[in-house]
JSON list of C-alpha atoms in Angstrom, two decimals:
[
{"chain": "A", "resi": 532, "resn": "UNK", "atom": "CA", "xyz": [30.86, -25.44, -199.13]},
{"chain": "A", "resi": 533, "resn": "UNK", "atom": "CA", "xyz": [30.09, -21.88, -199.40]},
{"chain": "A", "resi": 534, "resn": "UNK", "atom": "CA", "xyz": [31.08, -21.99, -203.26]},
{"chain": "A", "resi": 535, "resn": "UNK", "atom": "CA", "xyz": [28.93, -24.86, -203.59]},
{"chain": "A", "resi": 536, "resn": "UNK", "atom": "CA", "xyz": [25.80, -23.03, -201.73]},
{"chain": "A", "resi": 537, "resn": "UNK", "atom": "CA", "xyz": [26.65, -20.04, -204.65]},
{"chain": "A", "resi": 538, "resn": "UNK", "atom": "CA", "xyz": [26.79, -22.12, -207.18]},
{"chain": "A", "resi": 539, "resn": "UNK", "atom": "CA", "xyz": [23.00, -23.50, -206.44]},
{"chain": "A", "resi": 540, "resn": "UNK", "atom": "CA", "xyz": [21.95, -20.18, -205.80]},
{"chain": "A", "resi": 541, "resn": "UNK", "atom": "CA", "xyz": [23.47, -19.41, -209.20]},
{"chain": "A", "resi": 542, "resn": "UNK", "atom": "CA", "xyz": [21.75, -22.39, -211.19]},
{"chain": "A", "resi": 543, "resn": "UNK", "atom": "CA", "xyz": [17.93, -21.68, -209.33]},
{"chain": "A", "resi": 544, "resn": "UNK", "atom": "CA", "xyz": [18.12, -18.40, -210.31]},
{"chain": "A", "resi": 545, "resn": "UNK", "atom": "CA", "xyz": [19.15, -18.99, -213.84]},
{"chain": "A", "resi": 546, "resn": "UNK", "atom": "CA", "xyz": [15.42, -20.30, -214.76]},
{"chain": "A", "resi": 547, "resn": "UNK", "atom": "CA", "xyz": [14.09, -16.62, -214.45]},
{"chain": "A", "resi": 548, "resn": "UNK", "atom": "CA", "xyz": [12.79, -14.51, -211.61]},
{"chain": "A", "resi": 549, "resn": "UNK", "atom": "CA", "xyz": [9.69, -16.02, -209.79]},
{"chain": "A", "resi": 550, "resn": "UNK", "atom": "CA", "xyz": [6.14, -15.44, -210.92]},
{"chain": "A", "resi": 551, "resn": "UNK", "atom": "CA", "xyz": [4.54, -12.51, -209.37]},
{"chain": "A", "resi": 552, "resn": "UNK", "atom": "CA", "xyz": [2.33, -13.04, -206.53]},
{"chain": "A", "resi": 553, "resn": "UNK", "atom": "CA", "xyz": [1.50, -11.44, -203.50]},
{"chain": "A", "resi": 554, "resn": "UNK", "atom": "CA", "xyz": [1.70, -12.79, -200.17]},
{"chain": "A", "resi": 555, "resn": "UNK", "atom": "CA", "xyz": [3.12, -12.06, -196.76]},
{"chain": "A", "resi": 556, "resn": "UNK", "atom": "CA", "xyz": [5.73, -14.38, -195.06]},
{"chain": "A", "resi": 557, "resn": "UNK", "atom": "CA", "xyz": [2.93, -15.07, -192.33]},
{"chain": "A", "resi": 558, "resn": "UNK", "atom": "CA", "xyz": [0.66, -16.32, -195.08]},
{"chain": "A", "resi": 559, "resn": "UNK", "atom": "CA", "xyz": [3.23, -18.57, -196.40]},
{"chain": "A", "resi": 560, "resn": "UNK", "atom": "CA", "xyz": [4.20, -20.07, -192.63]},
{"chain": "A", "resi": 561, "resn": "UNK", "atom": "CA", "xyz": [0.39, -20.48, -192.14]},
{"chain": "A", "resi": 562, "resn": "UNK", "atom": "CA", "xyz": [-0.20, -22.34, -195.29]},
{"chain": "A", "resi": 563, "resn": "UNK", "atom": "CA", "xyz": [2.73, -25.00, -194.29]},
{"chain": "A", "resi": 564, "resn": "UNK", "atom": "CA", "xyz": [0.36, -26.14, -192.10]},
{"chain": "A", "resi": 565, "resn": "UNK", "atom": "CA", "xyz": [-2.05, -27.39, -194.39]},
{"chain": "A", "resi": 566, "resn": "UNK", "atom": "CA", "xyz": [0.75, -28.85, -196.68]},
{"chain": "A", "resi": 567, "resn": "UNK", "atom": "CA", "xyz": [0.31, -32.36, -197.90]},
{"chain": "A", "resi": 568, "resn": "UNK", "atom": "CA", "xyz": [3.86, -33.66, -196.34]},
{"chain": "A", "resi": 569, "resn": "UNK", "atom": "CA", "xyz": [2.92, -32.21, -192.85]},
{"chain": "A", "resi": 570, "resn": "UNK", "atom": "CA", "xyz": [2.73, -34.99, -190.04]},
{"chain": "A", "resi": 571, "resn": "UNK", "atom": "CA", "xyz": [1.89, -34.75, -186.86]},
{"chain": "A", "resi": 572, "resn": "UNK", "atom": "CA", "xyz": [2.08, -30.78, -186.65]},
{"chain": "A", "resi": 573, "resn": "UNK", "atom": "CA", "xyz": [5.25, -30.98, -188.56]},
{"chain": "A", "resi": 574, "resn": "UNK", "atom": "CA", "xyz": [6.39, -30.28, -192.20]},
{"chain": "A", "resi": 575, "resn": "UNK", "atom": "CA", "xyz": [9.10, -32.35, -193.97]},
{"chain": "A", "resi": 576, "resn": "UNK", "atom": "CA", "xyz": [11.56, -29.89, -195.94]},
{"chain": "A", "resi": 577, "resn": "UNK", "atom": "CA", "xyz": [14.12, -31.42, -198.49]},
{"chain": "A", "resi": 578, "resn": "UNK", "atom": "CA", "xyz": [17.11, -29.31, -198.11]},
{"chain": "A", "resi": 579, "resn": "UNK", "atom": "CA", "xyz": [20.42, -29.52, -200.50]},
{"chain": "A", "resi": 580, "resn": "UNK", "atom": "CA", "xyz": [23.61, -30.03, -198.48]},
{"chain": "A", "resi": 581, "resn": "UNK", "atom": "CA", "xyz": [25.77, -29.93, -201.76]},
{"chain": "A", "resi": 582, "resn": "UNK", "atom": "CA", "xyz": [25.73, -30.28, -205.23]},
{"chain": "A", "resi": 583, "resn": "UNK", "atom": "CA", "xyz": [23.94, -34.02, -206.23]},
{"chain": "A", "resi": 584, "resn": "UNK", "atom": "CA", "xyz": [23.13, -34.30, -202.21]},
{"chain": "A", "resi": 585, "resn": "UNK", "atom": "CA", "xyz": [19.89, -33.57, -199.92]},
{"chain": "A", "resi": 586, "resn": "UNK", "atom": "CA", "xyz": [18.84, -34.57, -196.29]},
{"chain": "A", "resi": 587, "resn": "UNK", "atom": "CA", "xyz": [15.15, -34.12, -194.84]},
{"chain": "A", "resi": 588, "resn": "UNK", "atom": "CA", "xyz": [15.13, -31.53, -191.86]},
{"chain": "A", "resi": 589, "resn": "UNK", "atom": "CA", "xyz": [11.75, -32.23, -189.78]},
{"chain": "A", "resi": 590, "resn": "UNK", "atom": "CA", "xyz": [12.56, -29.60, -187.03]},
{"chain": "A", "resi": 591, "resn": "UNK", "atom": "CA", "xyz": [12.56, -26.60, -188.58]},
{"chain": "A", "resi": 592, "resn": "UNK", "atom": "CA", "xyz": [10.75, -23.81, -186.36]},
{"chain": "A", "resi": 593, "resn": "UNK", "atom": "CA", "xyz": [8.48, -21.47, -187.20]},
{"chain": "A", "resi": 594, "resn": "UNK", "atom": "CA", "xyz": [10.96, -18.51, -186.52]},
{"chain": "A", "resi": 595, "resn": "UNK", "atom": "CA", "xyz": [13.40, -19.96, -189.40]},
{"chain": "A", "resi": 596, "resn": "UNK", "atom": "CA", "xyz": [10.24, -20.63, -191.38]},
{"chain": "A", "resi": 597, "resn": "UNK", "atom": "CA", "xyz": [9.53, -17.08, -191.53]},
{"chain": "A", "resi": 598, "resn": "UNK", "atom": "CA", "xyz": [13.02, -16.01, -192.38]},
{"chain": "A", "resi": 599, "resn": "UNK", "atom": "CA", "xyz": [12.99, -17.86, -195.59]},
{"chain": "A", "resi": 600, "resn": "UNK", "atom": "CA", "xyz": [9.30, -16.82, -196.48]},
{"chain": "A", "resi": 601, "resn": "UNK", "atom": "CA", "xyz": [10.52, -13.50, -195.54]},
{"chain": "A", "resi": 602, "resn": "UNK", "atom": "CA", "xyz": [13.45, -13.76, -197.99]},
{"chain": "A", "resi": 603, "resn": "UNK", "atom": "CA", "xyz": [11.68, -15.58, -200.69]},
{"chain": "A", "resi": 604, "resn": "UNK", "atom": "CA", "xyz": [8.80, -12.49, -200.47]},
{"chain": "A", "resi": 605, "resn": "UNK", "atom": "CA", "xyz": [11.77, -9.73, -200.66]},
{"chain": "A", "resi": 606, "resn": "UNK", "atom": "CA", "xyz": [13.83, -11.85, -203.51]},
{"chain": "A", "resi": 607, "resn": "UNK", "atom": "CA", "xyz": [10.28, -12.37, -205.65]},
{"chain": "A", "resi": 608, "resn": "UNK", "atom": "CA", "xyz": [10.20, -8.37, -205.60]},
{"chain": "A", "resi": 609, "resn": "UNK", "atom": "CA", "xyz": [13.53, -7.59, -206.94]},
{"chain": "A", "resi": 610, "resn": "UNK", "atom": "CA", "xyz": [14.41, -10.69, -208.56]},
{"chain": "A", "resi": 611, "resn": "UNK", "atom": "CA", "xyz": [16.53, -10.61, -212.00]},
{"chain": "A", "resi": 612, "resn": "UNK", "atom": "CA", "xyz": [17.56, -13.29, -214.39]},
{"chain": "A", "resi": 613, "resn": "UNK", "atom": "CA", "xyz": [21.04, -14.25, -213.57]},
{"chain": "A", "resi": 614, "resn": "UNK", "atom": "CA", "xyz": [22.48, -16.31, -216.58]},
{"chain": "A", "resi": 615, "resn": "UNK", "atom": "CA", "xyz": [26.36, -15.98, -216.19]},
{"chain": "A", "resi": 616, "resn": "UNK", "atom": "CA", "xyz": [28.03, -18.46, -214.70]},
{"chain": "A", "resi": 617, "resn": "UNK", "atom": "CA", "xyz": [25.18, -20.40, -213.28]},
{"chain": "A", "resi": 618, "resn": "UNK", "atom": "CA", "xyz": [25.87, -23.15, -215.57]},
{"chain": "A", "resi": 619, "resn": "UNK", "atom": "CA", "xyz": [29.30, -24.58, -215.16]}
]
């Protein structure tokens, strides 16, 4: 549910903003490629569907690849500690 995809949001970000580091969403698709659970030209992702629950997408393209490592780049600039409410 949309409260439950908040709520996760919530929790992640409650450890603290991610460590600095500099990279372009390109660099981060391109390095995929070389990751450890990649088979056969594609990587496994374990995504959550809902609070205790996960499934493993294997189909993921590259255009949504680079729409997370672009968000993950923009939210690793800006990103703030957001303790209230994360923990319920």
């Amino acid at each position: 549910t949309p409260a439950d995809a908040t709520r996760m949001q919530e929790l992640i970000r409650a450890y603290g903003p991610l460590k600095p580091f500099r990279a372009e969403a390109e660099q981060l698709v391109a390095l995929t490629a070389k990751d450890k659970k990649n088979r056969s030209g594609a990587c496994s992702f374990i995504l959550p569907t809902g609070i205790g629950s996960v499934t493993v997408v294997r189909d993921v393209s590259e255009r949504e690849l680079l729409d997370a490592a672009t968000e993950i780049v923009a939210e690793a600039g800006n990103a703030q500690p957001q303790l209230d409410g994360a923990m319920r």
